[in-house]
mmCIF file of C-alpha atoms and ligand atoms in Angstrom:
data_model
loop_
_atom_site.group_PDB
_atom_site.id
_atom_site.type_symbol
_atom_site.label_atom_id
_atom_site.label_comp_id
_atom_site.label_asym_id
_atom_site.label_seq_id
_atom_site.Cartn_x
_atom_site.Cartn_y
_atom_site.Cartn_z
ATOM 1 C CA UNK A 865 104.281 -158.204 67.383
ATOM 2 C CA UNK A 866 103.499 -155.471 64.771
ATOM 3 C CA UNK A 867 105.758 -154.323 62.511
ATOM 4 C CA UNK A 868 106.645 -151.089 61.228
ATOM 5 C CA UNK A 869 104.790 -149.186 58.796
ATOM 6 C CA UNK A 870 107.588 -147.971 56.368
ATOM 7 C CA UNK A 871 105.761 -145.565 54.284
ATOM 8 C CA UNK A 872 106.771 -144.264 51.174
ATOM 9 C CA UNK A 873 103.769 -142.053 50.328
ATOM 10 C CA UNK A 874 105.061 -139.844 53.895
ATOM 11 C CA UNK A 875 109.049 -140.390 52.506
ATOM 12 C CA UNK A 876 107.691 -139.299 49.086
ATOM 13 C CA UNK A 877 106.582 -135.841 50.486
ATOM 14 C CA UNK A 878 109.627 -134.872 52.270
ATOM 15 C CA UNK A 879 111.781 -136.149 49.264
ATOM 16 C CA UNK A 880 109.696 -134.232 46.779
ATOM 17 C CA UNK A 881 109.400 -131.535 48.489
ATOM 18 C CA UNK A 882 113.391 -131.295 48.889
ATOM 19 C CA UNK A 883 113.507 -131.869 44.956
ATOM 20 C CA UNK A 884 111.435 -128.990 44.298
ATOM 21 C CA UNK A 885 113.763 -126.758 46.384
ATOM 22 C CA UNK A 886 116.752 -128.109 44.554
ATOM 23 C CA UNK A 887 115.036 -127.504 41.266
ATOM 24 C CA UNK A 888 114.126 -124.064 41.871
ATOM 25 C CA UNK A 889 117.675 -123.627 42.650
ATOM 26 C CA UNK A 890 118.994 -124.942 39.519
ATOM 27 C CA UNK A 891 116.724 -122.981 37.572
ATOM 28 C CA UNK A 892 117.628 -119.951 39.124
ATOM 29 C CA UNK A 893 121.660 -120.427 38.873
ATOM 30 C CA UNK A 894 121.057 -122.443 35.320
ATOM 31 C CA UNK A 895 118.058 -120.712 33.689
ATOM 32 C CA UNK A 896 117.181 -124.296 32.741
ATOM 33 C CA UNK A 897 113.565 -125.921 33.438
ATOM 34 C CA UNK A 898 113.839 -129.867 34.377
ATOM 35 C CA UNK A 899 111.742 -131.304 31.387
ATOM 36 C CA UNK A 900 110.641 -134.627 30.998
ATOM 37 C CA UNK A 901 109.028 -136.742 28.081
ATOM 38 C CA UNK A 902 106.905 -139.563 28.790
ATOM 39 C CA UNK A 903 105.382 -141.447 25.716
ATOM 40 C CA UNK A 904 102.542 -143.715 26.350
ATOM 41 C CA UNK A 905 101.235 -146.125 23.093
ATOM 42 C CA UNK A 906 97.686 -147.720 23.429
ATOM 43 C CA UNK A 907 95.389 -147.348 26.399
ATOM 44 C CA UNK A 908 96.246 -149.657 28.583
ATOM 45 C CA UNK A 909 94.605 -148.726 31.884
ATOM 46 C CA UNK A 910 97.577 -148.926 34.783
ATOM 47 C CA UNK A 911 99.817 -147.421 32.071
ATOM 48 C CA UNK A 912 97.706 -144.508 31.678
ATOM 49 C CA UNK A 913 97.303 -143.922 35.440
ATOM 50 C CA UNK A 914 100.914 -144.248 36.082
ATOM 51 C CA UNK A 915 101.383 -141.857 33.251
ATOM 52 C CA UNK A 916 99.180 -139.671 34.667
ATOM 53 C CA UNK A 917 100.869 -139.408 37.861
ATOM 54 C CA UNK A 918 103.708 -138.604 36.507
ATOM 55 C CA UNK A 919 102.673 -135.669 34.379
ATOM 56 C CA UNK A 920 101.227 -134.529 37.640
ATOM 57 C CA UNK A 921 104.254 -135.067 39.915
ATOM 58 C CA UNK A 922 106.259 -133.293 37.207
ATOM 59 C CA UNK A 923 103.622 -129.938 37.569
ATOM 60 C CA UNK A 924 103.873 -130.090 41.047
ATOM 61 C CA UNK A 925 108.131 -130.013 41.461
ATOM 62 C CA UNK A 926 107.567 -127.029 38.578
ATOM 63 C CA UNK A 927 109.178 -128.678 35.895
ATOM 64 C CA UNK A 928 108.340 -129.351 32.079
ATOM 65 C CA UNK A 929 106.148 -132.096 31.162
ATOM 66 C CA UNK A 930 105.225 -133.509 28.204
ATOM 67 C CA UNK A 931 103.005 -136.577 27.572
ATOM 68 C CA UNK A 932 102.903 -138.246 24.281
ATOM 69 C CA UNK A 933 99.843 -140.638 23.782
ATOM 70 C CA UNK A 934 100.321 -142.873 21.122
ATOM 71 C CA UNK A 935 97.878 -145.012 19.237
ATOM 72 C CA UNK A 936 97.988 -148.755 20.125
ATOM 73 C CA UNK A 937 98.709 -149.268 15.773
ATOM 74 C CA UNK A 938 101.473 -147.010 16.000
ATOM 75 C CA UNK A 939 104.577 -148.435 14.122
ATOM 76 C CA UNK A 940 108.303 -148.793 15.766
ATOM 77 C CA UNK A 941 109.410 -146.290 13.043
ATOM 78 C CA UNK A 942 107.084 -143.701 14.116
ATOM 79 C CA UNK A 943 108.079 -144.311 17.713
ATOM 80 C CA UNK A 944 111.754 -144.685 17.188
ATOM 81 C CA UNK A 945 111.210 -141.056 14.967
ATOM 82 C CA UNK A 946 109.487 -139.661 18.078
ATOM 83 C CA UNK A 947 112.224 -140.202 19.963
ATOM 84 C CA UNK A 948 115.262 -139.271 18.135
ATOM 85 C CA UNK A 949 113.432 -136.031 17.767
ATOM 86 C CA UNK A 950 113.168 -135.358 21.488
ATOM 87 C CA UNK A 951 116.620 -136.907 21.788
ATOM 88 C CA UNK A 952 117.302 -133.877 20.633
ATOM 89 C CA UNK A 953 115.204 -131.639 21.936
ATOM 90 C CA UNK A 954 117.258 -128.690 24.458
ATOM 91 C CA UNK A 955 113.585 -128.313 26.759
ATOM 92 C CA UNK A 956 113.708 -132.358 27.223
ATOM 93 C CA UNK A 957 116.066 -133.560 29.529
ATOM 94 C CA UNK A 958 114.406 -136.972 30.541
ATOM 95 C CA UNK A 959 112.671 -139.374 28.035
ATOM 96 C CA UNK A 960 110.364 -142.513 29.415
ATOM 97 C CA UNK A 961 108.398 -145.064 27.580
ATOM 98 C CA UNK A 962 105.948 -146.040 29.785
ATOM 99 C CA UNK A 963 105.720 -150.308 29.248
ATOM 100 C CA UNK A 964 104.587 -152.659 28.102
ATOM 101 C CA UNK A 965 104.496 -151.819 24.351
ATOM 102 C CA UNK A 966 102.286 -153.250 22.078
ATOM 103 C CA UNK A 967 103.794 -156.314 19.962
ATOM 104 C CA UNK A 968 104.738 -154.677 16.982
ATOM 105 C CA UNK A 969 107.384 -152.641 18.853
ATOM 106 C CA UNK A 970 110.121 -154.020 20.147
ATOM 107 C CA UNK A 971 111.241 -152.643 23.553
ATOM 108 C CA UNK A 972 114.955 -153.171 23.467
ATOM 109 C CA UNK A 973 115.007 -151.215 20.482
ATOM 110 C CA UNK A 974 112.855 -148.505 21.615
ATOM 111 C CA UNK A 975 115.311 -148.418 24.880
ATOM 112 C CA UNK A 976 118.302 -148.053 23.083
ATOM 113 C CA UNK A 977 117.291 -145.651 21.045
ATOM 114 C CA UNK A 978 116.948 -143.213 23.737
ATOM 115 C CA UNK A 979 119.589 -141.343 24.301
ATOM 116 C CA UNK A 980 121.204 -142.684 27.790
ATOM 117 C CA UNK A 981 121.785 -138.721 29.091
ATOM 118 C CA UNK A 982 118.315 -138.833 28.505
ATOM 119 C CA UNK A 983 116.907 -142.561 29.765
ATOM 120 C CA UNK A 984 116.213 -141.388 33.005
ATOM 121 C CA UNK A 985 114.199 -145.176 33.993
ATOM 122 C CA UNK A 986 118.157 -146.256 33.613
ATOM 123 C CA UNK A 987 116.995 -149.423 30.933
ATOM 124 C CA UNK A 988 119.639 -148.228 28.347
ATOM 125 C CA UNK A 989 122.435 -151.038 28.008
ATOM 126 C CA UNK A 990 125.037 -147.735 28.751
ATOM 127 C CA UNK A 991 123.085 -147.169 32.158
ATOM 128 C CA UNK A 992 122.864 -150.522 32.709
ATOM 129 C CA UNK A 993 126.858 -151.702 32.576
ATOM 130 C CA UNK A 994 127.579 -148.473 34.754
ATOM 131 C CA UNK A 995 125.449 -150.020 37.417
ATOM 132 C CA UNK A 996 127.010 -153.214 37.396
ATOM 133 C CA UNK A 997 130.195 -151.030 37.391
ATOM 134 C CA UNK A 998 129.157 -148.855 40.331
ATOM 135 C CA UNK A 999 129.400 -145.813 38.102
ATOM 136 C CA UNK A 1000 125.726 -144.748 37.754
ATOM 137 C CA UNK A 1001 124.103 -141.718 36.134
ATOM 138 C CA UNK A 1002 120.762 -143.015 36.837
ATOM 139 C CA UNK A 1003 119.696 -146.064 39.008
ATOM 140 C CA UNK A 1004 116.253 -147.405 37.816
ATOM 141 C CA UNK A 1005 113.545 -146.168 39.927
ATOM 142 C CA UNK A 1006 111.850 -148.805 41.887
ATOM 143 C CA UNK A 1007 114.792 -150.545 43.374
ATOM 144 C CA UNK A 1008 115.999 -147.306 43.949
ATOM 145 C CA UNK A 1009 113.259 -146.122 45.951
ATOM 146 C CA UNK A 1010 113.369 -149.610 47.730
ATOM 147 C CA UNK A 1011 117.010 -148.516 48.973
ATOM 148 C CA UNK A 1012 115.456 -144.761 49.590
ATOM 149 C CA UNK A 1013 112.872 -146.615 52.033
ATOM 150 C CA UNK A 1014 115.473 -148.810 53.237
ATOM 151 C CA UNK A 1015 117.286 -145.796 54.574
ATOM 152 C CA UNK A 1016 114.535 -143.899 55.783
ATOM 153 C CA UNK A 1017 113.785 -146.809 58.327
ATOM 154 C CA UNK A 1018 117.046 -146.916 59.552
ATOM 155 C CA UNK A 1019 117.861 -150.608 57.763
ATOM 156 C CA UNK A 1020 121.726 -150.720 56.587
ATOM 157 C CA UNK A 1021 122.414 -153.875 54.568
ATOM 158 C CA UNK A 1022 125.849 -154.270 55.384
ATOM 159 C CA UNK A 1023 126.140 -158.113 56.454
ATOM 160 C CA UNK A 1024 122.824 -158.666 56.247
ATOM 161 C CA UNK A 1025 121.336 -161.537 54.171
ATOM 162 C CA UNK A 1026 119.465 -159.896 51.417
ATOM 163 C CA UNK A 1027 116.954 -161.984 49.771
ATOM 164 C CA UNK A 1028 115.597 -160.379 46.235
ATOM 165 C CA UNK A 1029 112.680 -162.931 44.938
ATOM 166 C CA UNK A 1030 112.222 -161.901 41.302
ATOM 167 C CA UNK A 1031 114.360 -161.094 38.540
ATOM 168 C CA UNK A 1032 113.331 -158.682 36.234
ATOM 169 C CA UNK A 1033 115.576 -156.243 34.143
ATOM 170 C CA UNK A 1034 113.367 -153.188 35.960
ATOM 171 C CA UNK A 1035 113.020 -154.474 39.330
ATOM 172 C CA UNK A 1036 115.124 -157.917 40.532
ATOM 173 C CA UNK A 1037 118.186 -157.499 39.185
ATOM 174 C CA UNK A 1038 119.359 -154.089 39.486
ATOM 175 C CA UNK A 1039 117.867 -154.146 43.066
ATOM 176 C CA UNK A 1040 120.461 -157.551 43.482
ATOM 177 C CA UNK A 1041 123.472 -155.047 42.811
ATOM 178 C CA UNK A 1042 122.339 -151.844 44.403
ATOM 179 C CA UNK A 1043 121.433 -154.047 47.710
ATOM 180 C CA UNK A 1044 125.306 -156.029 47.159
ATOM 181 C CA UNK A 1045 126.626 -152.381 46.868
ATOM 182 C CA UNK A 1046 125.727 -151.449 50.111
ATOM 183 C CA UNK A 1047 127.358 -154.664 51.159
ATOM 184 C CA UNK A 1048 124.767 -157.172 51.714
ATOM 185 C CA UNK A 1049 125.201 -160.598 51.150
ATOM 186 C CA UNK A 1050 122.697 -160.962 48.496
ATOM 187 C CA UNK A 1051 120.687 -163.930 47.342
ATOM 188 C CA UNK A 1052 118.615 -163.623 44.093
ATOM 189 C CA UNK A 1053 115.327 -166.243 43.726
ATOM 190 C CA UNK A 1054 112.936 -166.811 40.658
ATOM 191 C CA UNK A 1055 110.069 -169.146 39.315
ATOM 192 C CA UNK A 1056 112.962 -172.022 38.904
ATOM 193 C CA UNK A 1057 114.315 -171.721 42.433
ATOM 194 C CA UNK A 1058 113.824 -175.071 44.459
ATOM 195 C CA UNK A 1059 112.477 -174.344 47.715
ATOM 196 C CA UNK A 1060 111.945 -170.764 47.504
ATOM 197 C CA UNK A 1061 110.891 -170.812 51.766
ATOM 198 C CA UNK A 1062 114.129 -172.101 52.555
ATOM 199 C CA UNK A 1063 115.962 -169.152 50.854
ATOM 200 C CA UNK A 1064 113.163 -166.511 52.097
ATOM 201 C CA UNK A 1065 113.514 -167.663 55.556
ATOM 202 C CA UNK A 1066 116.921 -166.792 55.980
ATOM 203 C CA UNK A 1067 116.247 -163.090 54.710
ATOM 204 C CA UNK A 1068 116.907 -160.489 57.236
ATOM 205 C CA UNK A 1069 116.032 -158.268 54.083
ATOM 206 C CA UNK A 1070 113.534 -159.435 51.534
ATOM 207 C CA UNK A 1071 112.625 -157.594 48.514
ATOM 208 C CA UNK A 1072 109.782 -159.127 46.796
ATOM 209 C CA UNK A 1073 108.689 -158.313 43.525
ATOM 210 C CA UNK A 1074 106.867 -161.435 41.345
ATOM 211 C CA UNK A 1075 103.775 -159.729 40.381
ATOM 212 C CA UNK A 1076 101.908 -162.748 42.284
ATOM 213 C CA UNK A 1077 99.237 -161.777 44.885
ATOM 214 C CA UNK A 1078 99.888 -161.888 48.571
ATOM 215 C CA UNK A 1079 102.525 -165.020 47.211
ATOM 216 C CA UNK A 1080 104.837 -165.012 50.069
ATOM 217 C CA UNK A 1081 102.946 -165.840 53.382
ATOM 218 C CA UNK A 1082 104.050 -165.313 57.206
ATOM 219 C CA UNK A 1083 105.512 -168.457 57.304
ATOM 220 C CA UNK A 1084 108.544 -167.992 54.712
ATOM 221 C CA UNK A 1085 109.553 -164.559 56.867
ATOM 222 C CA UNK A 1086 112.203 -164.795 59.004
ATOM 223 C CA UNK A 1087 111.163 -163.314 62.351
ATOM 224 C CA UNK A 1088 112.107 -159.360 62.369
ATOM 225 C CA UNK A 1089 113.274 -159.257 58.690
ATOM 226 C CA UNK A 1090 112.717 -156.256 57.525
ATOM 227 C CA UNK A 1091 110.380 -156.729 54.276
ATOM 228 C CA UNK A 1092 109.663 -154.851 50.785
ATOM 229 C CA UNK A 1093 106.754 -155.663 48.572
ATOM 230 C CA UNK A 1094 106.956 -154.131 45.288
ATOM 231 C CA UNK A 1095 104.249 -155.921 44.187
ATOM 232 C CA UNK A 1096 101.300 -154.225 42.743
ATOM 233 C CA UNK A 1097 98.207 -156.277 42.032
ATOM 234 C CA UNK A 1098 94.822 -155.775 41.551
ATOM 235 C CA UNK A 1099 92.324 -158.696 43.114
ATOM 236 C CA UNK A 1100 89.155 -159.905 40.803
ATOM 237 C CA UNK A 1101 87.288 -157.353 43.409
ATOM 238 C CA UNK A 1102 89.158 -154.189 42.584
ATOM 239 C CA UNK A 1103 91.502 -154.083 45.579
ATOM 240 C CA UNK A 1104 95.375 -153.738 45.250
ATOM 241 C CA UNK A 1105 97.344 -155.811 47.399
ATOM 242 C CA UNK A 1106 101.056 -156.422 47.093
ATOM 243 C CA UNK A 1107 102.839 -160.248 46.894
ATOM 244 C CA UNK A 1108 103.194 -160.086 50.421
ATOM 245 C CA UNK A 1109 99.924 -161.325 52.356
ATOM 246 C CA UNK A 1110 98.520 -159.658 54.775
ATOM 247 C CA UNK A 1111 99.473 -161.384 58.266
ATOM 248 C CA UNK A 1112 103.600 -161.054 57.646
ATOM 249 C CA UNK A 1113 103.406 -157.927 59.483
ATOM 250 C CA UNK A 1114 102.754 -160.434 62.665
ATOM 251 C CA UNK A 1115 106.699 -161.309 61.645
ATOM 252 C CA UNK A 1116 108.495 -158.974 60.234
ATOM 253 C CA UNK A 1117 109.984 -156.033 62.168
ATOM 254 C CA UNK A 1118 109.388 -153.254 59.271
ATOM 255 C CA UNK A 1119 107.162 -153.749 56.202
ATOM 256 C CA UNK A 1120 106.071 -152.026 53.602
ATOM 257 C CA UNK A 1121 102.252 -151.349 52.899
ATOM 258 C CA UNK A 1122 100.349 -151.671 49.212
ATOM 259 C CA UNK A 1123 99.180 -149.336 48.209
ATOM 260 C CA UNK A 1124 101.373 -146.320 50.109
ATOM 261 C CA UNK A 1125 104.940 -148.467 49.870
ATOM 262 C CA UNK A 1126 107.425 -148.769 47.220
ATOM 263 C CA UNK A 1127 104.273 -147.383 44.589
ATOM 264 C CA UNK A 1128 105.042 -143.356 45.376
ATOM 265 C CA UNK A 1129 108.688 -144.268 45.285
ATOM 266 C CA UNK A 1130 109.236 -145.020 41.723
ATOM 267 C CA UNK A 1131 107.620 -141.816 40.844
ATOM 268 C CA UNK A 1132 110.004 -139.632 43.432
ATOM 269 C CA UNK A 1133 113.070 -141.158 42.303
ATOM 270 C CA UNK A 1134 112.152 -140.084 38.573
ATOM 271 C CA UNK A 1135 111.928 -137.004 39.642
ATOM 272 C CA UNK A 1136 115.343 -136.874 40.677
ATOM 273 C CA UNK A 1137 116.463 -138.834 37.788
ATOM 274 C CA UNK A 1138 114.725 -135.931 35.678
ATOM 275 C CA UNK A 1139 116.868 -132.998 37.862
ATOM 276 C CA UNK A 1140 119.692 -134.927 37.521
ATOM 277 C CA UNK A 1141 119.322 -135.348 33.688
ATOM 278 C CA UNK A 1142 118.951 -131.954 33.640
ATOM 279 C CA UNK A 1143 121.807 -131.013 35.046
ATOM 280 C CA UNK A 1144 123.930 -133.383 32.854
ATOM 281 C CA UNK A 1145 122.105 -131.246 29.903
ATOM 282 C CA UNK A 1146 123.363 -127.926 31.648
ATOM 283 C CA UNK A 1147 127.362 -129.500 32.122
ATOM 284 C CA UNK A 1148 127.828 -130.561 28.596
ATOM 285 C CA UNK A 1149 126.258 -126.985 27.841
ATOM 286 C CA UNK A 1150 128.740 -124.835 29.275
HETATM 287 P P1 NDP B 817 108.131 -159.568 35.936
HETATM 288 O O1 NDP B 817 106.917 -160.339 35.584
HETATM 289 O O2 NDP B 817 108.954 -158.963 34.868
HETATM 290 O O3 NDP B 817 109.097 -160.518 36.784
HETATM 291 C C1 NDP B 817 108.592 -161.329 37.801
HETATM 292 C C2 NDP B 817 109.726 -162.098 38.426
HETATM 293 O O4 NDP B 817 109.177 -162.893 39.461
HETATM 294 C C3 NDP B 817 110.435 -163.044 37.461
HETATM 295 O O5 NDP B 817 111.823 -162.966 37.654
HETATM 296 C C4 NDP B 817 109.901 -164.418 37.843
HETATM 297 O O6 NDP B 817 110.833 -165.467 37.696
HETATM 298 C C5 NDP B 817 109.609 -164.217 39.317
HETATM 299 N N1 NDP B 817 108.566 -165.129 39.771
HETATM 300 C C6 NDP B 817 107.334 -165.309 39.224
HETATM 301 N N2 NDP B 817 106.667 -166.259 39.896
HETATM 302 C C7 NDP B 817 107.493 -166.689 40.878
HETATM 303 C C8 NDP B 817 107.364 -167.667 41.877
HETATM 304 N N3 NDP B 817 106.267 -168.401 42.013
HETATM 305 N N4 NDP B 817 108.401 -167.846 42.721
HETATM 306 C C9 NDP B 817 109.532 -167.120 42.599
HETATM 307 N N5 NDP B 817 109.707 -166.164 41.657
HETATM 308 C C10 NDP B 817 108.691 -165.965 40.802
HETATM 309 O O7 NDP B 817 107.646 -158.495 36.992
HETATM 310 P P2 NDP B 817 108.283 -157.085 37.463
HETATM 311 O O8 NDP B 817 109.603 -157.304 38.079
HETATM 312 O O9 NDP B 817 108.134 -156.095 36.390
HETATM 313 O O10 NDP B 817 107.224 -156.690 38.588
HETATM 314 C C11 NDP B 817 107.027 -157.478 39.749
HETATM 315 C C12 NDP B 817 105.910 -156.889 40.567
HETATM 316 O O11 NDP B 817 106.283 -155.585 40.980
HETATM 317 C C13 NDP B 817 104.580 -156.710 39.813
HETATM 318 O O12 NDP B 817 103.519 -156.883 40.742
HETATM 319 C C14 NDP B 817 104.610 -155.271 39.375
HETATM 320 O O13 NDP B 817 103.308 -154.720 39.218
HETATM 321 C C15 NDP B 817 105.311 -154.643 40.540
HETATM 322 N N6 NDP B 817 106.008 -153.398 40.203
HETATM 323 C C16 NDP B 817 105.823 -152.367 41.057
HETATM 324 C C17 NDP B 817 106.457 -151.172 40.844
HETATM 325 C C18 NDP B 817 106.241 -150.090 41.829
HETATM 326 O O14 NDP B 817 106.467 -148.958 41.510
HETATM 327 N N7 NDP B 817 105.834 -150.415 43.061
HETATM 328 C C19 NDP B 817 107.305 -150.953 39.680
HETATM 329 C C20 NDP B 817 107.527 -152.144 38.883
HETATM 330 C C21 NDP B 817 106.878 -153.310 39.146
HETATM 331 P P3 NDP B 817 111.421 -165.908 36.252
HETATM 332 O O15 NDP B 817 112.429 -164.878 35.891
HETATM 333 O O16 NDP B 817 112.021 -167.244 36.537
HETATM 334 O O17 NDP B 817 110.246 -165.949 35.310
#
């Protein structure tokens, strides 16, 4: 058996390509741009290539972009002053700070400083507890592009076992609660579970995302689980490959590939999370 392909660079098109319709729309009936901020401090090389990408996603739905490259000395002050002056900026609706920072700056600070109309990676505290509430203005990006692809291949999680290994503040746990909000029956795993297989084997969903290469082998899949890999890492020979190795598509019904997966995802949903900020700008307007 092969499994699916469920691709997220084809369910990126169609979904950006909807957005840009809806954001032509709202700029006609609003006379409002969508305009997002990213700031980016140092050079760190995946940071500025995801950066990148997003400046150029943002050109391509039409809206505003601005990128802010920092240097890698740059003080919190100066940051935090950065952003309370696009906080209130009228021609930025969405502000991002791409991470990691460097060590001087501390990132919890830096996230609640942004404004949460404006936090449109959903990391503010504010957008945070309305998540666990289930009364979102944002959901963060990648686990809500996982539930986008989830969708898109037909894969409901009601009653399912969903299996989440990682639990990170961006990815893990917020992709726990969106996956228990559509009624799974969700299991959470980290680098202090004891016997991880056991759990993983009993996934009919599994959402991996440990930053470990090709980690979780064919052996801890449960035979037609449907399976995610947000992992994105880069071998000593150049290649990406995700935390999932390469033979689990000889088990699972549906997989996701790396690069082409959960990768164009994060960037889509920002996009919406940027038209959506926008129109939260144009409410408290009128
Ligand atoms: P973090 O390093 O913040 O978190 C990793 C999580 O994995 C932790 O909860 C950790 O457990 C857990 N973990 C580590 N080793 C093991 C192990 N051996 N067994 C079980 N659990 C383990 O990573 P992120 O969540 O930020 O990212 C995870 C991966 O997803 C990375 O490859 C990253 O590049 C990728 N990523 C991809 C995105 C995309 O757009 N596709 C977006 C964001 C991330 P513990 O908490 O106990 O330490």
């Amino acid at each position: 058996m092969s499994a699916k392909l469920i691709s997220g660079k084809q369910l990126s098109l169609e979904l950006r390509e909807k957005l840009k319709k809806d954001a032509e729309a709202f700029t006609r009936e609003s006379g409002i741009t969508p305009g997002l901020a990213v700031i980016i401090v140092g050079t760190d090389p995946a940071s500025t290539v995801y950066v990148r990408n997003k400046h150029r996603a943002c050109l391509e739905l039409g809206y505003y972009s601005e990128v802010h490259e920092l240097p890698e000395e740059t003080t919190e002050k100066e940051l935090l002053s950065l952003i309370a002056s696009l906080n209130e900026k009228e021609t930025i609706h969405g502000i991002l700070v791409q991470l990691p920072l460097p060590k001087q700056i501390s990132e919890e600070s830096v996230i609640r400083a942004i404004r949460p109309e404006k936090d449109v990676d959903a990391f503010h505290p504010e957008n945070v507890g309305r998540i666990l509430l289930g009364n979102y203005r944002f959901l963060p990006c990648t686990p809500a592009g996982v539930m986008e692809l989830l969708a898109s291949a037909g894969v409901d999680p009601k009653g399912k076992e969903c299996v989440v290994v990682g639990r990170s503040n961006i990815v893990g746990k917020p992709q726990a609660l969106l996956l228990l909000e559509k009624n799974g029956t969700v299991t959470v795993c980290h680098s202090r579970t004891a016997n991880l297989k056991e759990h993983t084997l009993c996934a009919d969903i599994l959402v991996v995302a440990i930053g470990r290469p090709e980690f979780i082998t064919p052996d801890m899949i449960k035979p037609g689980a449907v399976v995610i890999d947000v992992g994105i890492n880069r071998t000593p020979d150049g290649k990406l490959v995700g935390d999932v190795a390469a033979g689990a598509s000889e088990v699972a019904s549906a997989i996701t590939p790396v690069p082409g997966g959960v990768g164009p995802m994060t960037i889509t949903m920002l996009m919406k999370n940027t038209l959506e900020a926008a129109r939260i700008f144009a409410e408290r307007r009128a």
